[in-house]
PDB file of C-alpha atoms in Angstrom:
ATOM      1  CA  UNK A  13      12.210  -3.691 -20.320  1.00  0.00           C
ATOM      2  CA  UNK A  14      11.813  -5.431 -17.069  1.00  0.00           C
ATOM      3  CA  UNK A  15       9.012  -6.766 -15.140  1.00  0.00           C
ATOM      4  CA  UNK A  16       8.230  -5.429 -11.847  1.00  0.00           C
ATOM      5  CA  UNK A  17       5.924  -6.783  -9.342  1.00  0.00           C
ATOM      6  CA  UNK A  18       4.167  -5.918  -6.630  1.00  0.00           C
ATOM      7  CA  UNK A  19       4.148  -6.192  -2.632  1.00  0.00           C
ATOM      8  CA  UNK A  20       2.090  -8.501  -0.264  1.00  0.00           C
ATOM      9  CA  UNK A  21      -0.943  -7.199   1.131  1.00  0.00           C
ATOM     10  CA  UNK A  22      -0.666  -5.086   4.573  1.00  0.00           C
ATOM     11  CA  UNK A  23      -4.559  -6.892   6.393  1.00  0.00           C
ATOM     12  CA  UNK A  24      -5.809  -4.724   8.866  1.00  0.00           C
ATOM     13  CA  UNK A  25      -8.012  -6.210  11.552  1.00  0.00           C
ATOM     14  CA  UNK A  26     -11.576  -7.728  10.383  1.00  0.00           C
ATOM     15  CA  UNK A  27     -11.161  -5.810   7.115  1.00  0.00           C
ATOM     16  CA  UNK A  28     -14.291  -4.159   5.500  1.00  0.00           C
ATOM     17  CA  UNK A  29     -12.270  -2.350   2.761  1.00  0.00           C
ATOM     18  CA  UNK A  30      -9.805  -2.833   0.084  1.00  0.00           C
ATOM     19  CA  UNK A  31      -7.726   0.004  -1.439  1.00  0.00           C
ATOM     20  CA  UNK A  32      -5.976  -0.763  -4.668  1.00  0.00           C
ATOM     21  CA  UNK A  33      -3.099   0.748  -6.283  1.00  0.00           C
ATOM     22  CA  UNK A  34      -2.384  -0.541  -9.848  1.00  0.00           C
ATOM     23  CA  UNK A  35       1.682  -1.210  -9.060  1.00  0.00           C
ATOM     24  CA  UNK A  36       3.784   0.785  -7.197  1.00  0.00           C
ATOM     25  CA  UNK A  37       6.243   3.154  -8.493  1.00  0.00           C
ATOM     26  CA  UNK A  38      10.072   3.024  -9.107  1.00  0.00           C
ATOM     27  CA  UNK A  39      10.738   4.934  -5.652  1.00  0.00           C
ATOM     28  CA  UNK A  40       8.514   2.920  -3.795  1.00  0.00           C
ATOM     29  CA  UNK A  41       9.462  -0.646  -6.017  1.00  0.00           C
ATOM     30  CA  UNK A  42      13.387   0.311  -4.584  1.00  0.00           C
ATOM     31  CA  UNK A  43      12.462   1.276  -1.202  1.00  0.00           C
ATOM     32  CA  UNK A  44      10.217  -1.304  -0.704  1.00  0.00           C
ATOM     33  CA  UNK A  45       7.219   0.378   0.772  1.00  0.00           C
ATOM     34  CA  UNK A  46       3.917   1.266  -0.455  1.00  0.00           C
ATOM     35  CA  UNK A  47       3.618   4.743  -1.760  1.00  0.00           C
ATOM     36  CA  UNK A  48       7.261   6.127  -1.100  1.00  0.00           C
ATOM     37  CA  UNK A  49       7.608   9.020  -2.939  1.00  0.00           C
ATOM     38  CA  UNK A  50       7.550  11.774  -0.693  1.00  0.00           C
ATOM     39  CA  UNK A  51       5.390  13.651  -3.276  1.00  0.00           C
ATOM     40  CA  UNK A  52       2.160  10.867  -2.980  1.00  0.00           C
ATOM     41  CA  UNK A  53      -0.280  12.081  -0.903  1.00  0.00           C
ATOM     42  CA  UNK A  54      -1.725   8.855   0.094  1.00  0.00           C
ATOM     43  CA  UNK A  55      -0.098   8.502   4.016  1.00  0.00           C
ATOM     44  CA  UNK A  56      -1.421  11.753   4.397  1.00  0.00           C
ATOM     45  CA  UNK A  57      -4.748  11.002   3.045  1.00  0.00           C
ATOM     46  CA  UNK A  58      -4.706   7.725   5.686  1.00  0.00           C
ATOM     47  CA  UNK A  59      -3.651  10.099   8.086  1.00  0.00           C
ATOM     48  CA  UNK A  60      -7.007  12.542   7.811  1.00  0.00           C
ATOM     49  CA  UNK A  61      -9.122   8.874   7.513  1.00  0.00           C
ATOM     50  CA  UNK A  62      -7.558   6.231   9.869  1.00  0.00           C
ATOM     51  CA  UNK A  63      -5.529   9.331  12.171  1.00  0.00           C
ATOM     52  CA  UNK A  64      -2.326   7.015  11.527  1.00  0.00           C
ATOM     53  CA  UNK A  65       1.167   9.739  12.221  1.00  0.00           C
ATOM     54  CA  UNK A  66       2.099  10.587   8.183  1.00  0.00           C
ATOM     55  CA  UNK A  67       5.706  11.092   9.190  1.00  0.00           C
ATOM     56  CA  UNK A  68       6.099   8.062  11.380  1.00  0.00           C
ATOM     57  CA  UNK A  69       8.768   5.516  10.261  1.00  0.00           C
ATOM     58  CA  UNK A  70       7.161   3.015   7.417  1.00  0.00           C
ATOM     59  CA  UNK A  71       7.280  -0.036   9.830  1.00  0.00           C
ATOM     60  CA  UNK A  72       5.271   2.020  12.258  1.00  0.00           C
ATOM     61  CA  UNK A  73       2.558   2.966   9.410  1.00  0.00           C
ATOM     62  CA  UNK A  74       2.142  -0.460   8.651  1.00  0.00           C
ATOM     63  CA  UNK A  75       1.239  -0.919  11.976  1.00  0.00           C
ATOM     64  CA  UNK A  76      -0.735   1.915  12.861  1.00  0.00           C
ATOM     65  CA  UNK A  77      -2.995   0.860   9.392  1.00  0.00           C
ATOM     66  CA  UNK A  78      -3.233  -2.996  10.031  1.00  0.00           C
ATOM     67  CA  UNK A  79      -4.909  -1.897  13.565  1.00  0.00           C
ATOM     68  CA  UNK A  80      -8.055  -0.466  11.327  1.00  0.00           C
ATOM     69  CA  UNK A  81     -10.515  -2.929   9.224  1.00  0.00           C
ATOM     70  CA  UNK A  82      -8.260  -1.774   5.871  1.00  0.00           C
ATOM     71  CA  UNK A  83      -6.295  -3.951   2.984  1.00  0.00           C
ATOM     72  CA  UNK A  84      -3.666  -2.242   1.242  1.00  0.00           C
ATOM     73  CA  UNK A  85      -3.010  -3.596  -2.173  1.00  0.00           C
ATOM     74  CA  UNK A  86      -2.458  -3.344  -5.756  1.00  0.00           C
ATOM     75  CA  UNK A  87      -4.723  -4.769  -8.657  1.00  0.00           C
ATOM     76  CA  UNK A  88      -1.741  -6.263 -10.638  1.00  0.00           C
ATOM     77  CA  UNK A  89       0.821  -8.870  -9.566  1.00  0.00           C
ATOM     78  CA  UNK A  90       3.007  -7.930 -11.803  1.00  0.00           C
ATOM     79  CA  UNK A  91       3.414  -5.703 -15.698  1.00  0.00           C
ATOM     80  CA  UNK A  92       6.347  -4.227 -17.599  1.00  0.00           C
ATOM     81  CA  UNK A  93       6.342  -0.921 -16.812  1.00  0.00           C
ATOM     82  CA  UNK A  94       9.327   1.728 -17.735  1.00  0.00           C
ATOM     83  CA  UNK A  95       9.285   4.101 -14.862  1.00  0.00           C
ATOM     84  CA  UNK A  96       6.407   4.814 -12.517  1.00  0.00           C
ATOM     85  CA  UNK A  97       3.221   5.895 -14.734  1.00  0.00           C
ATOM     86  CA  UNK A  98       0.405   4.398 -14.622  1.00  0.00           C
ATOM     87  CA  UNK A  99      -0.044   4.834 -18.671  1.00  0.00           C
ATOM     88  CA  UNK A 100       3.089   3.324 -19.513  1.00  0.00           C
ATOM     89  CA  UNK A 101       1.935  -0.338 -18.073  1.00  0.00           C
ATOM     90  CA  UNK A 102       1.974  -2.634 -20.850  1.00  0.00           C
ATOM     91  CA  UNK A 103      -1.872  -4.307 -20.816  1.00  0.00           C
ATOM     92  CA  UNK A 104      -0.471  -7.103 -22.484  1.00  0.00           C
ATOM     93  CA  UNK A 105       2.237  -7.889 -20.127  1.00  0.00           C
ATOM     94  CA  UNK A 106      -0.322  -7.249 -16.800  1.00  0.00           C
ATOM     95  CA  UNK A 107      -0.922 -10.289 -14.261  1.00  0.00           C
ATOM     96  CA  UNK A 108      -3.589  -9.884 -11.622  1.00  0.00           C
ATOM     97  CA  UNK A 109      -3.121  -9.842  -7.874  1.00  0.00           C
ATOM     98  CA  UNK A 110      -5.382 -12.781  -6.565  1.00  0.00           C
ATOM     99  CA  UNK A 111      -8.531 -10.296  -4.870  1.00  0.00           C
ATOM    100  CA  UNK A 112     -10.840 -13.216  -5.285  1.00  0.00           C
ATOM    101  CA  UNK A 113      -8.934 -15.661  -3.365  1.00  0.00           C
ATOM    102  CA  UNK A 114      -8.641 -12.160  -1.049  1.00  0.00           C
ATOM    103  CA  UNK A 115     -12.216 -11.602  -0.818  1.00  0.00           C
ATOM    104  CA  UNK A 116     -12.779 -15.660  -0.070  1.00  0.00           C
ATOM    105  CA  UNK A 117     -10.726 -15.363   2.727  1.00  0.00           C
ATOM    106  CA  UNK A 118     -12.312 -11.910   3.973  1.00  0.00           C
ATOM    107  CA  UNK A 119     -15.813 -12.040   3.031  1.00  0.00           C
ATOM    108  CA  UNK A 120     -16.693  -8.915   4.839  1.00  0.00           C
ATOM    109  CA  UNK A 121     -15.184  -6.856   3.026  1.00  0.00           C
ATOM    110  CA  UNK A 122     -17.660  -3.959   1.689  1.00  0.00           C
ATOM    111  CA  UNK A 123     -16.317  -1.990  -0.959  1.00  0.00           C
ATOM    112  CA  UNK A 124     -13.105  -1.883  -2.942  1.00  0.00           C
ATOM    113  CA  UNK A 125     -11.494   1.165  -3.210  1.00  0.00           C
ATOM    114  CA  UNK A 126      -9.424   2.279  -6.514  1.00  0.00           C
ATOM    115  CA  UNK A 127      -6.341   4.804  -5.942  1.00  0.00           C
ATOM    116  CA  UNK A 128      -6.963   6.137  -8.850  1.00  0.00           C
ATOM    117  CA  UNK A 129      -8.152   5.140 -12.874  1.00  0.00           C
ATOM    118  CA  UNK A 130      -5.666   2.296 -13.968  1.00  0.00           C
ATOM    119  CA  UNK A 131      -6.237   0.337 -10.427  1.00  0.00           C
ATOM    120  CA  UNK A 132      -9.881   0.496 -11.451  1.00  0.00           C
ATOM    121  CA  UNK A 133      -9.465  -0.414 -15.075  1.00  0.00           C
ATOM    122  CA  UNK A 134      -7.260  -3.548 -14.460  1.00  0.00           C
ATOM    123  CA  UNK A 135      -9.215  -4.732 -11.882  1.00  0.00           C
ATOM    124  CA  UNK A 136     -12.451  -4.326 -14.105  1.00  0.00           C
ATOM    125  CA  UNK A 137     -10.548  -6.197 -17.095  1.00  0.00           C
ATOM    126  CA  UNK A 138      -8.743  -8.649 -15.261  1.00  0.00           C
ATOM    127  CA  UNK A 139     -10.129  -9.665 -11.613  1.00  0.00           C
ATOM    128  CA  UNK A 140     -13.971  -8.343 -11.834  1.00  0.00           C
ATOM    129  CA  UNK A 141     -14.903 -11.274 -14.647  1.00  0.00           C
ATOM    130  CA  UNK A 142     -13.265 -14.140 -12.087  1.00  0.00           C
ATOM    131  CA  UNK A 143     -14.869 -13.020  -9.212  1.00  0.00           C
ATOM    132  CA  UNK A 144     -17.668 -15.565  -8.585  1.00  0.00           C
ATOM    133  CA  UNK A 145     -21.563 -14.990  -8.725  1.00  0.00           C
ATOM    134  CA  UNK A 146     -22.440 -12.750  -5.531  1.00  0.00           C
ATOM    135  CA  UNK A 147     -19.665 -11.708  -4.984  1.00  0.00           C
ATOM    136  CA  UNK A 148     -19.835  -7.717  -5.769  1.00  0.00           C
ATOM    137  CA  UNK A 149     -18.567  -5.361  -3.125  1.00  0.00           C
ATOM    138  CA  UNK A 150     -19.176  -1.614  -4.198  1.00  0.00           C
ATOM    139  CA  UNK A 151     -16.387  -0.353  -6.047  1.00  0.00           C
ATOM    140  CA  UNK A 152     -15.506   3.490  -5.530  1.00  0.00           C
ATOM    141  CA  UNK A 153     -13.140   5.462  -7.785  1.00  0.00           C
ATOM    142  CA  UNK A 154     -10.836   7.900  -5.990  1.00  0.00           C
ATOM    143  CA  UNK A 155      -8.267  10.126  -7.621  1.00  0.00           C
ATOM    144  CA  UNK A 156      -5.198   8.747  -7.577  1.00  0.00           C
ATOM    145  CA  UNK A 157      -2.748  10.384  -4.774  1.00  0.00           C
ATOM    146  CA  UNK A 158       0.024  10.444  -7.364  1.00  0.00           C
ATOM    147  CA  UNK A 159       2.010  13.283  -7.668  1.00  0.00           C
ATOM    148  CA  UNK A 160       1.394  12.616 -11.566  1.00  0.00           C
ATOM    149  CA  UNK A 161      -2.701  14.136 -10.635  1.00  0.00           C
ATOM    150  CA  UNK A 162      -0.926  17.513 -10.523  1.00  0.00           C
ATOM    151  CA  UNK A 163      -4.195  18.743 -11.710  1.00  0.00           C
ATOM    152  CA  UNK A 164      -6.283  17.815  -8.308  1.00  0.00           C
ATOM    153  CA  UNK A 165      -5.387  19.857  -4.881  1.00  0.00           C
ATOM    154  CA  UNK A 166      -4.347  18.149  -2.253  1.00  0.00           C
ATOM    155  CA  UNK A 167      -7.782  19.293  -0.561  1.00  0.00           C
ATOM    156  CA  UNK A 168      -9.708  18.336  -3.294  1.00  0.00           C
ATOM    157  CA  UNK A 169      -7.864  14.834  -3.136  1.00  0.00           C
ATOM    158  CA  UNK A 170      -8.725  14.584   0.658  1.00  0.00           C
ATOM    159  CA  UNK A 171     -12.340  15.701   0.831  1.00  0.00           C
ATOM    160  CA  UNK A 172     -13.237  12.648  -2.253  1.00  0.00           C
ATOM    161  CA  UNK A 173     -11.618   9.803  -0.568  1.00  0.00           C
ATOM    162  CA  UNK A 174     -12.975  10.943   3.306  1.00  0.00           C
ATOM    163  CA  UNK A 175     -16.357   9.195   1.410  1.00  0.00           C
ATOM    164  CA  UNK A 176     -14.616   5.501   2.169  1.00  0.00           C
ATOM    165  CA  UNK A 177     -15.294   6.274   5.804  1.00  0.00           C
ATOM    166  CA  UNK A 178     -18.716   5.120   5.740  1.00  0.00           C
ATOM    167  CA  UNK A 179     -17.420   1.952   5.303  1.00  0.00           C
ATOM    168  CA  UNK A 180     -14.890   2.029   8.902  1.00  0.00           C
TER     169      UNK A 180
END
């Protein structure tokens, strides 16, 4: 199996938030772009939150996001993973993204923001222990915007994560 990694951050401007994915997916991993598949309703989610265009061109996402106080991430650098669930990760092969050294650099940063369980439970295993003393922004669970959480609407999905704009 191979290893597959993860993309650089996209920093908004004066960021108060962090959203994690745990690694993107095979479409996205090939297209290069966060959250590809057409199916994942997270750039319609941003949409609703940020009021970013959903269909605009990727490039023009990017920049429409960065202009809001948002990081887009993922909690692991890197993991062998056959195809894009979350469940088939292999715990022993995961490598953290570097969120300390993120939330150093950015110490205003108010709350992280999990897209979804695994996101939350790497983080938790693998980042939370490094982080040093004081250094706890709240950390919110949202259901992932997967197309594999075919058992959550997509209004259901939408009304949960509009609580992260208390933080904007």
């Amino acid at each position: 199996m191979s290893r597959v990694h993860s993309f650089e951050p996209v920093i908004g401007v004066n960021p108060r938030l962090i959203i994690l994915g745990s690694m993107p997916g095979v479409v996205s991993l090939q297209q290069v772009q966060y959250y590809a598949n057409p199916r994942n309703a997270f750039w319609r989610i941003m949409a609703d939150i940020f009021g970013i265009e959903a269909e605009a061109s990727y490039q023009s996402r990017l920049d429409q996001i960065s202009a809001h106080p948002v990081i887009l991430w993922d909690s692991l650098r890197a993991c062998v993973r056959p195809g894009s669930l979350d469940a088939k990760i292999d715990s022993h092969s995961a490598e953290a993204n570097d969120i300390a050294g993120l939330l150093e650099r950015f110490p205003a940063v108010q709350a992280i923001i999990f897209n979804g369980a695994a996101s939350e439970k790497f983080f938790r295993q693998l980042v939370l222990p490094t982080l040093p003393a004081g250094t706890q922004p709240d950390l919110l669970r949202m259901p992932s915007t997967s197309p594999a959480n075919a058992g959550m609407s997509f209004d259901d999905k939408l009304n949960a994560w509009r609580e992260i704009r208390r933080y904007l």
